[in-house]
mmCIF file of C-alpha atoms and ligand atoms in Angstrom:
data_model
loop_
_atom_site.group_PDB
_atom_site.id
_atom_site.type_symbol
_atom_site.label_atom_id
_atom_site.label_comp_id
_atom_site.label_asym_id
_atom_site.label_seq_id
_atom_site.Cartn_x
_atom_site.Cartn_y
_atom_site.Cartn_z
ATOM 1 C CA MET A 1 -51.183 -5.652 -38.522
ATOM 2 C CA LYS A 2 -54.833 -6.382 -39.189
ATOM 3 C CA LYS A 3 -55.850 -9.938 -39.951
ATOM 4 C CA ILE A 4 -56.454 -10.714 -43.625
ATOM 5 C CA LYS A 5 -59.862 -12.180 -44.410
ATOM 6 C CA ALA A 6 -61.201 -13.692 -47.638
ATOM 7 C CA VAL A 7 -64.151 -11.834 -49.109
ATOM 8 C CA ILE A 8 -66.421 -12.813 -51.998
ATOM 9 C CA LYS A 9 -66.112 -10.138 -54.707
ATOM 10 C CA GLY A 10 -68.429 -11.636 -57.302
ATOM 11 C CA VAL A 11 -70.658 -14.606 -58.023
ATOM 12 C CA SER A 12 -71.897 -16.263 -61.174
ATOM 13 C CA GLY A 13 -73.931 -19.288 -62.166
ATOM 14 C CA TYR A 14 -75.136 -21.361 -65.060
ATOM 15 C CA VAL A 15 -77.959 -23.860 -65.482
ATOM 16 C CA PRO A 16 -78.621 -25.738 -68.728
ATOM 17 C CA ASP A 17 -81.702 -24.864 -70.800
ATOM 18 C CA TYR A 18 -83.444 -28.238 -70.726
ATOM 19 C CA ILE A 19 -86.153 -28.383 -68.041
ATOM 20 C CA LEU A 20 -87.118 -31.842 -66.780
ATOM 21 C CA THR A 21 -90.546 -31.422 -65.172
ATOM 22 C CA ASN A 22 -92.289 -33.657 -62.650
ATOM 23 C CA ASP A 23 -94.863 -34.430 -65.336
ATOM 24 C CA GLU A 24 -92.180 -35.714 -67.713
ATOM 25 C CA LEU A 25 -90.623 -37.749 -64.868
ATOM 26 C CA SER A 26 -94.038 -39.247 -64.138
ATOM 27 C CA GLN A 27 -93.985 -40.724 -67.623
ATOM 28 C CA MET A 28 -90.577 -42.307 -66.963
ATOM 29 C CA VAL A 29 -91.180 -43.832 -63.481
ATOM 30 C CA ASP A 30 -94.139 -44.517 -61.201
ATOM 31 C CA THR A 31 -94.310 -41.147 -59.441
ATOM 32 C CA SER A 32 -96.371 -37.964 -59.418
ATOM 33 C CA ASP A 33 -95.985 -34.210 -59.144
ATOM 34 C CA GLU A 34 -97.917 -34.393 -55.879
ATOM 35 C CA TRP A 35 -95.550 -36.976 -54.277
ATOM 36 C CA ILE A 36 -92.418 -35.129 -55.367
ATOM 37 C CA MET A 37 -93.732 -31.735 -54.239
ATOM 38 C CA THR A 38 -94.909 -33.077 -50.873
ATOM 39 C CA ARG A 39 -91.898 -35.252 -50.018
ATOM 40 C CA ILE A 40 -89.067 -33.254 -51.642
ATOM 41 C CA GLY A 41 -90.387 -29.867 -52.827
ATOM 42 C CA ILE A 42 -88.985 -29.985 -56.360
ATOM 43 C CA LYS A 43 -91.071 -28.903 -59.353
ATOM 44 C CA GLU A 44 -88.416 -29.120 -62.062
ATOM 45 C CA ARG A 45 -84.674 -29.517 -62.593
ATOM 46 C CA ARG A 46 -82.226 -28.651 -65.383
ATOM 47 C CA ILE A 47 -80.466 -31.304 -67.452
ATOM 48 C CA LEU A 48 -77.312 -30.832 -69.544
ATOM 49 C CA LYS A 49 -78.000 -32.368 -72.937
ATOM 50 C CA GLY A 50 -75.553 -33.000 -75.748
ATOM 51 C CA GLU A 51 -72.981 -35.628 -76.638
ATOM 52 C CA GLY A 52 -69.603 -35.048 -75.009
ATOM 53 C CA LYS A 53 -70.826 -32.312 -72.658
ATOM 54 C CA GLY A 54 -69.620 -32.549 -69.072
ATOM 55 C CA THR A 55 -69.426 -30.695 -65.794
ATOM 56 C CA SER A 56 -66.577 -28.465 -66.991
ATOM 57 C CA ASP A 57 -68.716 -27.100 -69.830
ATOM 58 C CA MET A 58 -71.220 -25.649 -67.355
ATOM 59 C CA ALA A 59 -68.444 -24.480 -65.013
ATOM 60 C CA THR A 60 -66.591 -22.791 -67.883
ATOM 61 C CA ILE A 61 -69.628 -20.639 -68.694
ATOM 62 C CA ALA A 62 -70.004 -19.683 -65.016
ATOM 63 C CA VAL A 63 -66.298 -18.833 -64.664
ATOM 64 C CA ASN A 64 -66.164 -16.831 -67.920
ATOM 65 C CA ASN A 65 -69.150 -14.759 -66.756
ATOM 66 C CA LEU A 66 -67.540 -14.292 -63.354
ATOM 67 C CA LEU A 67 -64.277 -13.052 -64.897
ATOM 68 C CA GLN A 68 -66.204 -10.634 -67.087
ATOM 69 C CA LYS A 69 -68.464 -9.207 -64.398
ATOM 70 C CA THR A 70 -65.603 -8.727 -61.914
ATOM 71 C CA ASN A 71 -63.282 -7.222 -64.551
ATOM 72 C CA THR A 72 -60.726 -9.926 -63.864
ATOM 73 C CA SER A 73 -58.382 -11.143 -66.570
ATOM 74 C CA PRO A 74 -57.711 -14.896 -66.574
ATOM 75 C CA GLY A 75 -54.000 -14.261 -66.047
ATOM 76 C CA GLU A 76 -54.648 -12.601 -62.669
ATOM 77 C CA VAL A 77 -56.253 -15.680 -61.123
ATOM 78 C CA ASP A 78 -53.728 -17.554 -59.001
ATOM 79 C CA MET A 79 -55.848 -20.464 -57.782
ATOM 80 C CA LEU A 80 -59.002 -22.329 -58.853
ATOM 81 C CA ILE A 81 -60.662 -25.000 -56.739
ATOM 82 C CA CYS A 82 -63.583 -27.038 -58.036
ATOM 83 C CA GLY A 83 -66.049 -28.743 -55.710
ATOM 84 C CA VAL A 84 -67.459 -31.653 -57.693
ATOM 85 C CA VAL A 85 -68.642 -35.259 -57.395
ATOM 86 C CA THR A 86 -69.187 -35.762 -61.134
ATOM 87 C CA PRO A 87 -65.804 -34.723 -62.568
ATOM 88 C CA ASP A 88 -65.395 -34.748 -66.352
ATOM 89 C CA MET A 89 -63.187 -37.798 -65.835
ATOM 90 C CA LYS A 90 -61.379 -39.493 -62.954
ATOM 91 C CA PHE A 91 -58.249 -37.598 -63.848
ATOM 92 C CA PRO A 92 -57.065 -34.989 -64.567
ATOM 93 C CA ALA A 93 -58.979 -32.801 -62.148
ATOM 94 C CA THR A 94 -61.929 -30.811 -63.501
ATOM 95 C CA ALA A 95 -60.240 -27.702 -62.022
ATOM 96 C CA ASN A 96 -57.441 -28.184 -64.589
ATOM 97 C CA ILE A 97 -59.922 -28.549 -67.441
ATOM 98 C CA ILE A 98 -61.878 -25.436 -66.403
ATOM 99 C CA SER A 99 -58.625 -23.460 -66.087
ATOM 100 C CA ASP A 100 -57.603 -24.516 -69.586
ATOM 101 C CA LYS A 101 -60.989 -23.715 -71.129
ATOM 102 C CA THR A 102 -61.116 -20.259 -69.499
ATOM 103 C CA GLY A 103 -57.504 -19.286 -70.239
ATOM 104 C CA ILE A 104 -56.442 -19.322 -66.575
ATOM 105 C CA LYS A 105 -52.758 -20.101 -66.997
ATOM 106 C CA ASN A 106 -51.013 -18.701 -63.913
ATOM 107 C CA ALA A 107 -52.980 -20.655 -61.320
ATOM 108 C CA PHE A 108 -52.765 -23.929 -59.537
ATOM 109 C CA GLY A 109 -55.846 -25.823 -58.469
ATOM 110 C CA PHE A 110 -57.519 -29.091 -57.672
ATOM 111 C CA ASP A 111 -60.891 -30.751 -57.106
ATOM 112 C CA ILE A 112 -62.558 -31.325 -53.761
ATOM 113 C CA ASN A 113 -65.088 -34.107 -53.383
ATOM 114 C CA ALA A 114 -67.057 -33.869 -50.155
ATOM 115 C CA GLY A 115 -70.426 -34.945 -51.555
ATOM 116 C CA CYS A 116 -72.973 -32.153 -51.370
ATOM 117 C CA SER A 117 -70.608 -30.237 -49.044
ATOM 118 C CA SER A 118 -67.950 -29.935 -51.791
ATOM 119 C CA PHE A 119 -68.466 -26.218 -52.474
ATOM 120 C CA LEU A 120 -68.494 -25.310 -48.782
ATOM 121 C CA TYR A 121 -65.310 -27.308 -48.148
ATOM 122 C CA ALA A 122 -63.701 -25.712 -51.226
ATOM 123 C CA LEU A 123 -64.677 -22.208 -50.082
ATOM 124 C CA VAL A 124 -63.143 -22.784 -46.645
ATOM 125 C CA THR A 125 -59.962 -24.245 -48.208
ATOM 126 C CA ALA A 126 -59.637 -21.296 -50.593
ATOM 127 C CA SER A 127 -60.153 -18.799 -47.767
ATOM 128 C CA LYS A 128 -57.147 -20.240 -45.914
ATOM 129 C CA PHE A 129 -54.859 -19.587 -48.905
ATOM 130 C CA ILE A 130 -56.104 -15.992 -48.989
ATOM 131 C CA GLU A 131 -55.746 -15.540 -45.214
ATOM 132 C CA SER A 132 -52.152 -16.802 -45.343
ATOM 133 C CA GLY A 133 -51.307 -14.013 -47.783
ATOM 134 C CA SER A 134 -50.022 -16.423 -50.426
ATOM 135 C CA HIS A 135 -52.921 -16.019 -52.913
ATOM 136 C CA LYS A 136 -54.835 -12.917 -54.019
ATOM 137 C CA LYS A 137 -57.458 -13.970 -56.549
ATOM 138 C CA VAL A 138 -59.005 -17.364 -56.040
ATOM 139 C CA ILE A 139 -61.981 -18.791 -57.911
ATOM 140 C CA VAL A 140 -64.113 -21.396 -56.178
ATOM 141 C CA VAL A 141 -66.412 -23.427 -58.404
ATOM 142 C CA GLY A 142 -69.244 -25.765 -57.423
ATOM 143 C CA ALA A 143 -70.473 -27.785 -60.392
ATOM 144 C CA ASP A 144 -72.129 -31.105 -61.062
ATOM 145 C CA LYS A 145 -73.762 -32.985 -63.905
ATOM 146 C CA MET A 146 -75.810 -35.214 -61.604
ATOM 147 C CA SER A 147 -77.803 -36.544 -64.567
ATOM 148 C CA SER A 148 -74.654 -38.469 -65.578
ATOM 149 C CA ILE A 149 -74.943 -40.728 -62.501
ATOM 150 C CA THR A 150 -78.723 -40.714 -62.018
ATOM 151 C CA ASP A 151 -80.740 -43.837 -62.820
ATOM 152 C CA TYR A 152 -83.893 -42.621 -64.568
ATOM 153 C CA THR A 153 -85.614 -45.941 -63.821
ATOM 154 C CA ASP A 154 -85.195 -45.493 -60.041
ATOM 155 C CA ARG A 155 -88.028 -43.381 -58.671
ATOM 156 C CA SER A 156 -86.394 -43.024 -55.265
ATOM 157 C CA THR A 157 -83.458 -40.993 -56.625
ATOM 158 C CA CYS A 158 -84.276 -39.619 -60.090
ATOM 159 C CA PRO A 159 -86.653 -36.822 -58.969
ATOM 160 C CA ILE A 160 -84.037 -35.351 -56.641
ATOM 161 C CA PHE A 161 -81.065 -34.337 -58.750
ATOM 162 C CA GLY A 162 -80.311 -31.706 -61.389
ATOM 163 C CA ASP A 163 -77.351 -30.188 -63.234
ATOM 164 C CA GLY A 164 -75.753 -26.775 -62.727
ATOM 165 C CA ALA A 165 -72.640 -24.757 -61.900
ATOM 166 C CA GLY A 166 -71.746 -21.716 -59.842
ATOM 167 C CA ALA A 167 -68.554 -19.831 -59.063
ATOM 168 C CA VAL A 168 -67.308 -17.102 -56.732
ATOM 169 C CA LEU A 169 -64.224 -14.891 -56.754
ATOM 170 C CA LEU A 170 -62.396 -14.545 -53.431
ATOM 171 C CA GLU A 171 -59.968 -11.737 -52.652
ATOM 172 C CA PRO A 172 -58.161 -10.560 -49.503
ATOM 173 C CA THR A 173 -59.464 -7.723 -47.320
ATOM 174 C CA GLU A 174 -58.440 -6.115 -44.047
ATOM 175 C CA ASP A 175 -61.901 -4.614 -43.606
ATOM 176 C CA ASP A 176 -64.661 -6.078 -41.496
ATOM 177 C CA PHE A 177 -66.115 -8.216 -44.297
ATOM 178 C CA GLY A 178 -65.671 -11.716 -45.631
ATOM 179 C CA ILE A 179 -65.452 -15.185 -44.177
ATOM 180 C CA ILE A 180 -65.354 -14.959 -40.413
ATOM 181 C CA ASP A 181 -65.670 -18.556 -39.287
ATOM 182 C CA SER A 182 -66.314 -22.121 -40.425
ATOM 183 C CA ILE A 183 -67.213 -25.426 -38.807
ATOM 184 C CA LEU A 184 -66.623 -28.625 -40.813
ATOM 185 C CA HIS A 185 -67.344 -32.266 -40.003
ATOM 186 C CA VAL A 186 -67.074 -35.754 -41.472
ATOM 187 C CA ASP A 187 -68.485 -39.041 -40.259
ATOM 188 C CA GLY A 188 -67.316 -41.808 -42.586
ATOM 189 C CA SER A 189 -69.591 -44.369 -40.975
ATOM 190 C CA GLY A 190 -72.423 -42.733 -42.941
ATOM 191 C CA ARG A 191 -70.826 -43.625 -46.275
ATOM 192 C CA LYS A 192 -72.964 -46.752 -46.743
ATOM 193 C CA TYR A 193 -76.158 -44.711 -47.077
ATOM 194 C CA LEU A 194 -75.176 -42.560 -50.052
ATOM 195 C CA TYR A 195 -72.547 -43.553 -52.589
ATOM 196 C CA GLN A 196 -71.615 -44.803 -56.024
ATOM 197 C CA VAL A 197 -71.032 -48.531 -55.693
ATOM 198 C CA ALA A 198 -68.682 -49.170 -58.627
ATOM 199 C CA GLY A 199 -66.071 -47.393 -60.705
ATOM 200 C CA GLY A 200 -63.496 -46.916 -57.929
ATOM 201 C CA SER A 201 -60.519 -49.076 -57.008
ATOM 202 C CA VAL A 202 -62.606 -51.397 -54.810
ATOM 203 C CA LYS A 203 -64.972 -52.298 -57.614
ATOM 204 C CA PRO A 204 -63.613 -51.187 -60.987
ATOM 205 C CA ALA A 205 -65.975 -50.860 -63.927
ATOM 206 C CA SER A 206 -66.900 -54.141 -65.609
ATOM 207 C CA HIS A 207 -69.749 -55.503 -67.706
ATOM 208 C CA GLU A 208 -71.235 -56.841 -64.464
ATOM 209 C CA THR A 209 -71.143 -53.494 -62.653
ATOM 210 C CA VAL A 210 -72.794 -51.796 -65.618
ATOM 211 C CA ASP A 211 -75.485 -54.481 -65.834
ATOM 212 C CA ALA A 212 -76.114 -54.161 -62.077
ATOM 213 C CA LYS A 213 -76.485 -50.351 -62.460
ATOM 214 C CA GLU A 214 -73.734 -49.818 -59.912
ATOM 215 C CA HIS A 215 -72.433 -46.633 -61.533
ATOM 216 C CA PHE A 216 -75.522 -44.723 -60.496
ATOM 217 C CA ILE A 217 -76.251 -42.944 -57.204
ATOM 218 C CA PHE A 218 -77.213 -45.337 -54.435
ATOM 219 C CA GLN A 219 -79.136 -43.688 -51.600
ATOM 220 C CA ASP A 220 -80.908 -45.068 -48.561
ATOM 221 C CA GLY A 221 -82.991 -41.924 -48.146
ATOM 222 C CA ARG A 222 -84.333 -42.203 -44.595
ATOM 223 C CA PRO A 223 -81.045 -42.377 -42.633
ATOM 224 C CA VAL A 224 -79.628 -39.623 -44.840
ATOM 225 C CA PHE A 225 -82.704 -37.492 -44.181
ATOM 226 C CA LYS A 226 -82.471 -38.042 -40.427
ATOM 227 C CA ALA A 227 -78.779 -37.169 -40.249
ATOM 228 C CA ALA A 228 -79.205 -34.158 -42.564
ATOM 229 C CA VAL A 229 -81.971 -32.631 -40.462
ATOM 230 C CA LYS A 230 -79.988 -33.028 -37.245
ATOM 231 C CA ASP A 231 -76.482 -32.165 -38.411
ATOM 232 C CA MET A 232 -77.283 -29.217 -40.676
ATOM 233 C CA ALA A 233 -79.404 -27.640 -37.949
ATOM 234 C CA ASP A 234 -76.831 -28.379 -35.208
ATOM 235 C CA VAL A 235 -73.970 -26.815 -37.124
ATOM 236 C CA SER A 236 -76.015 -23.726 -38.078
ATOM 237 C CA VAL A 237 -77.299 -23.140 -34.543
ATOM 238 C CA GLU A 238 -73.774 -23.689 -33.179
ATOM 239 C CA MET A 239 -72.479 -20.979 -35.523
ATOM 240 C CA MET A 240 -75.190 -18.527 -34.434
ATOM 241 C CA LYS A 241 -74.441 -19.161 -30.752
ATOM 242 C CA LYS A 242 -70.675 -18.902 -31.236
ATOM 243 C CA HIS A 243 -71.052 -15.413 -32.721
ATOM 244 C CA ASN A 244 -73.989 -14.242 -30.590
ATOM 245 C CA LEU A 245 -76.154 -13.890 -33.680
ATOM 246 C CA SER A 246 -79.848 -13.575 -32.953
ATOM 247 C CA PRO A 247 -82.320 -14.725 -35.635
ATOM 248 C CA GLU A 248 -83.065 -11.031 -36.386
ATOM 249 C CA GLN A 249 -79.386 -10.229 -36.932
ATOM 250 C CA LEU A 250 -79.058 -12.861 -39.634
ATOM 251 C CA ALA A 251 -79.808 -11.367 -43.065
ATOM 252 C CA TRP A 252 -79.644 -14.608 -45.024
ATOM 253 C CA PHE A 253 -79.382 -18.336 -44.479
ATOM 254 C CA VAL A 254 -78.051 -20.267 -47.485
ATOM 255 C CA PRO A 255 -78.774 -23.974 -47.047
ATOM 256 C CA HIS A 256 -77.860 -26.873 -49.307
ATOM 257 C CA GLN A 257 -80.921 -27.610 -51.429
ATOM 258 C CA ALA A 258 -81.569 -31.340 -50.913
ATOM 259 C CA ASN A 259 -85.121 -31.446 -49.621
ATOM 260 C CA MET A 260 -87.564 -28.648 -48.737
ATOM 261 C CA ARG A 261 -88.424 -30.482 -45.501
ATOM 262 C CA ILE A 262 -84.749 -30.476 -44.430
ATOM 263 C CA ILE A 263 -84.464 -26.746 -45.204
ATOM 264 C CA GLU A 264 -87.653 -25.929 -43.263
ATOM 265 C CA ALA A 265 -86.635 -28.028 -40.245
ATOM 266 C CA THR A 266 -83.232 -26.330 -40.135
ATOM 267 C CA ALA A 267 -84.730 -22.825 -40.400
ATOM 268 C CA LYS A 268 -87.146 -23.672 -37.593
ATOM 269 C CA ARG A 269 -84.332 -24.832 -35.296
ATOM 270 C CA MET A 270 -82.452 -21.586 -36.048
ATOM 271 C CA GLY A 271 -85.560 -19.556 -35.189
ATOM 272 C CA ILE A 272 -85.502 -17.695 -38.501
ATOM 273 C CA LYS A 273 -88.312 -16.853 -40.926
ATOM 274 C CA LYS A 274 -88.670 -18.441 -44.344
ATOM 275 C CA GLU A 275 -88.092 -14.990 -45.892
ATOM 276 C CA GLN A 276 -84.521 -15.102 -44.538
ATOM 277 C CA VAL A 277 -83.783 -18.382 -46.334
ATOM 278 C CA MET A 278 -82.540 -18.705 -49.918
ATOM 279 C CA ILE A 279 -84.611 -21.444 -51.535
ATOM 280 C CA ASN A 280 -84.547 -22.414 -55.213
ATOM 281 C CA ILE A 281 -84.866 -26.198 -54.877
ATOM 282 C CA GLN A 282 -88.252 -26.062 -56.637
ATOM 283 C CA LYS A 283 -86.536 -24.845 -59.848
ATOM 284 C CA TYR A 284 -83.214 -26.669 -59.871
ATOM 285 C CA GLY A 285 -83.499 -29.668 -57.543
ATOM 286 C CA ASN A 286 -80.354 -30.875 -55.807
ATOM 287 C CA THR A 287 -77.410 -29.804 -57.963
ATOM 288 C CA THR A 288 -75.001 -31.166 -55.298
ATOM 289 C CA SER A 289 -71.862 -28.947 -55.408
ATOM 290 C CA ALA A 290 -73.690 -26.122 -57.210
ATOM 291 C CA THR A 291 -76.569 -25.461 -54.790
ATOM 292 C CA LEU A 292 -74.877 -22.788 -52.647
ATOM 293 C CA PRO A 293 -73.270 -20.677 -55.416
ATOM 294 C CA LEU A 294 -76.483 -20.901 -57.471
ATOM 295 C CA CYS A 295 -78.371 -19.427 -54.498
ATOM 296 C CA LEU A 296 -75.820 -16.626 -54.008
ATOM 297 C CA TRP A 297 -75.984 -15.905 -57.757
ATOM 298 C CA GLU A 298 -79.768 -15.674 -57.773
ATOM 299 C CA TRP A 299 -79.910 -13.551 -54.602
ATOM 300 C CA GLU A 300 -76.890 -11.368 -55.439
ATOM 301 C CA LYS A 301 -78.960 -8.190 -55.889
ATOM 302 C CA LYS A 302 -80.700 -8.706 -52.547
ATOM 303 C CA LEU A 303 -77.414 -9.150 -50.670
ATOM 304 C CA HIS A 304 -76.004 -5.985 -49.116
ATOM 305 C CA LYS A 305 -72.626 -4.950 -47.787
ATOM 306 C CA GLY A 306 -72.330 -6.022 -44.166
ATOM 307 C CA ASP A 307 -75.144 -8.581 -44.271
ATOM 308 C CA ASN A 308 -74.669 -11.461 -41.845
ATOM 309 C CA VAL A 309 -74.891 -14.679 -43.861
ATOM 310 C CA ILE A 310 -74.683 -18.311 -42.787
ATOM 311 C CA LEU A 311 -74.159 -21.088 -45.336
ATOM 312 C CA ALA A 312 -74.732 -24.729 -44.374
ATOM 313 C CA THR A 313 -74.518 -28.122 -46.065
ATOM 314 C CA PHE A 314 -74.926 -31.823 -45.524
ATOM 315 C CA GLY A 315 -73.867 -34.523 -47.959
ATOM 316 C CA ALA A 316 -72.467 -37.942 -48.800
ATOM 317 C CA GLY A 317 -69.679 -39.080 -46.543
ATOM 318 C CA PHE A 318 -71.309 -38.003 -44.310
ATOM 319 C CA THR A 319 -69.975 -34.457 -44.574
ATOM 320 C CA TRP A 320 -71.484 -31.310 -43.141
ATOM 321 C CA GLY A 321 -70.572 -27.817 -42.107
ATOM 322 C CA SER A 322 -71.348 -24.127 -41.932
ATOM 323 C CA ILE A 323 -69.703 -20.818 -42.790
ATOM 324 C CA TYR A 324 -70.402 -17.432 -41.220
ATOM 325 C CA LEU A 325 -69.542 -14.456 -43.417
ATOM 326 C CA LYS A 326 -70.231 -10.760 -43.744
ATOM 327 C CA TRP A 327 -71.239 -9.982 -47.322
ATOM 328 C CA GLY A 328 -68.738 -7.638 -48.972
ATOM 329 C CA TYR A 329 -70.532 -5.571 -51.640
ATOM 330 C CA ASP A 330 -73.757 -4.160 -53.036
ATOM 331 C CA ALA A 331 -74.390 -5.517 -56.524
ATOM 332 C CA LYS A 332 -74.497 -2.942 -59.339
HETATM 333 O O1 UT7 B 401 -77.877 -33.972 -50.812
HETATM 334 C C1 UT7 B 401 -77.331 -35.095 -50.201
HETATM 335 C C2 UT7 B 401 -78.098 -35.495 -49.066
HETATM 336 N N1 UT7 B 401 -79.325 -36.110 -49.464
HETATM 337 C C3 UT7 B 401 -80.430 -35.835 -48.828
HETATM 338 O O2 UT7 B 401 -80.448 -34.970 -47.981
HETATM 339 C C4 UT7 B 401 -81.675 -36.650 -49.138
HETATM 340 C C5 UT7 B 401 -82.298 -37.093 -47.861
HETATM 341 N N2 UT7 B 401 -83.451 -37.963 -48.036
HETATM 342 C C6 UT7 B 401 -84.633 -37.511 -48.532
HETATM 343 O O3 UT7 B 401 -84.741 -36.364 -48.913
HETATM 344 C C7 UT7 B 401 -85.812 -38.439 -48.524
HETATM 345 O O4 UT7 B 401 -85.507 -39.565 -47.753
HETATM 346 C C8 UT7 B 401 -86.275 -38.894 -49.934
HETATM 347 C C9 UT7 B 401 -86.834 -37.712 -50.674
HETATM 348 C C10 UT7 B 401 -85.088 -39.480 -50.697
HETATM 349 C C11 UT7 B 401 -87.367 -39.939 -49.817
HETATM 350 O O5 UT7 B 401 -88.443 -39.442 -49.042
HETATM 351 P P1 UT7 B 401 -89.016 -40.292 -47.814
HETATM 352 O O6 UT7 B 401 -90.125 -39.505 -47.269
HETATM 353 O O7 UT7 B 401 -87.874 -40.627 -46.915
HETATM 354 O O8 UT7 B 401 -89.599 -41.552 -48.542
HETATM 355 P P2 UT7 B 401 -89.203 -43.089 -48.370
HETATM 356 O O9 UT7 B 401 -87.932 -43.379 -49.052
HETATM 357 O O10 UT7 B 401 -89.345 -43.484 -46.932
HETATM 358 O O11 UT7 B 401 -90.381 -43.766 -49.171
HETATM 359 C C12 UT7 B 401 -91.761 -43.648 -48.762
HETATM 360 C C13 UT7 B 401 -92.619 -44.324 -49.797
HETATM 361 C C14 UT7 B 401 -92.149 -45.712 -50.184
HETATM 362 O O12 UT7 B 401 -93.297 -46.517 -50.431
HETATM 363 P P3 UT7 B 401 -93.813 -47.560 -49.299
HETATM 364 O O13 UT7 B 401 -92.649 -48.476 -49.043
HETATM 365 O O14 UT7 B 401 -94.166 -46.712 -48.122
HETATM 366 O O15 UT7 B 401 -94.971 -48.196 -49.976
HETATM 367 C C15 UT7 B 401 -91.440 -45.488 -51.489
HETATM 368 O O16 UT7 B 401 -91.455 -46.630 -52.327
HETATM 369 O O17 UT7 B 401 -92.622 -43.550 -50.983
HETATM 370 C C16 UT7 B 401 -92.271 -44.394 -52.091
HETATM 371 N N3 UT7 B 401 -91.550 -43.588 -53.064
HETATM 372 C C17 UT7 B 401 -92.158 -42.903 -54.039
HETATM 373 N N4 UT7 B 401 -93.450 -42.782 -54.386
HETATM 374 C C18 UT7 B 401 -93.745 -41.997 -55.426
HETATM 375 C C19 UT7 B 401 -90.202 -43.362 -53.129
HETATM 376 N N5 UT7 B 401 -89.935 -42.553 -54.164
HETATM 377 C C20 UT7 B 401 -91.130 -42.245 -54.732
HETATM 378 C C21 UT7 B 401 -91.500 -41.446 -55.835
HETATM 379 N N6 UT7 B 401 -92.823 -41.348 -56.143
HETATM 380 N N7 UT7 B 401 -90.615 -40.751 -56.559
#
């Protein structure tokens, strides 16, 4: 019997309408378009506006579009995993809320929080359920409303993040397409450089934690930058070597969009050209769990059946990893 692999059969995304430009940010904190473009490479990012709107609202739009474009009825979906660090609420899981809002009633699901690697971890997890033969239609979502935990008085973090959601549909195949391999890592000793100080069981929310702005993203940028450059490149090069993939044989590299300098350094180490790299950081910033599916969504028409694709991430935790897949379809 041939081995079952998980193949992506469709991809969808959603970004909110509101565009927060570098010029508008420069009126909020002491920064400039020039600094942000030079140090990070972001021109603008999307922000979800509106009272009572959360991560699941963006994810629901992405999933509804995905169901429609893949001709899938909600009742056919048997699993939904959501990669997210800004869940609608601590519990229940955002996966449950998305399932309810999209009419997915015959599935089980859960959230995965692996910082910016959440979508990649979720995609690998979902692929194992498909490979085992137990699940046939699995939706993997990556969604975050980063503006809900961003301090817009802190110039060292507020230019970086944006809001967005993306989703893919995974199905089984016995053909030579789909997810071929993955490499995942964690190093918990890096947790002190990028985290949310309060709101968990160690430091529950209080007047003091709110006053001290401890519910916002804390990041010590330099050590995160250093580790991201090394680890994302290492894990991508390791994947190429493991599968004897030359730079020319790689159709697309899909990196987490955290900093243009990190993306460029990784591409250089892999020996690939910038034209082989999906980059939309200038438009959306770092949407955390949504960066990879938003890239696949934007590039869907340029992806062809059989294309060799490597995805790679680095995020809070530290977490990092890569996936090697053969793209499964030509978009209509
Ligand atoms: O997705 C999860 C993983 N996260 C990442 O991969 C992020 C990794 N880190 C980074 O991308 C970069 O470290 C940052 C973009 C966060 C910061 O860039 P940097 O080149 O490491 O700058 P820095 O923090 O070392 O700061 C350099 C200078 C400082 O001024 P002094 O001390 O040299 O006078 C900062 O105060 O730049 C200053 N600065 C700013 N200036 C203008 C920091 N933020 C800003 C700003 N505008 N927005």
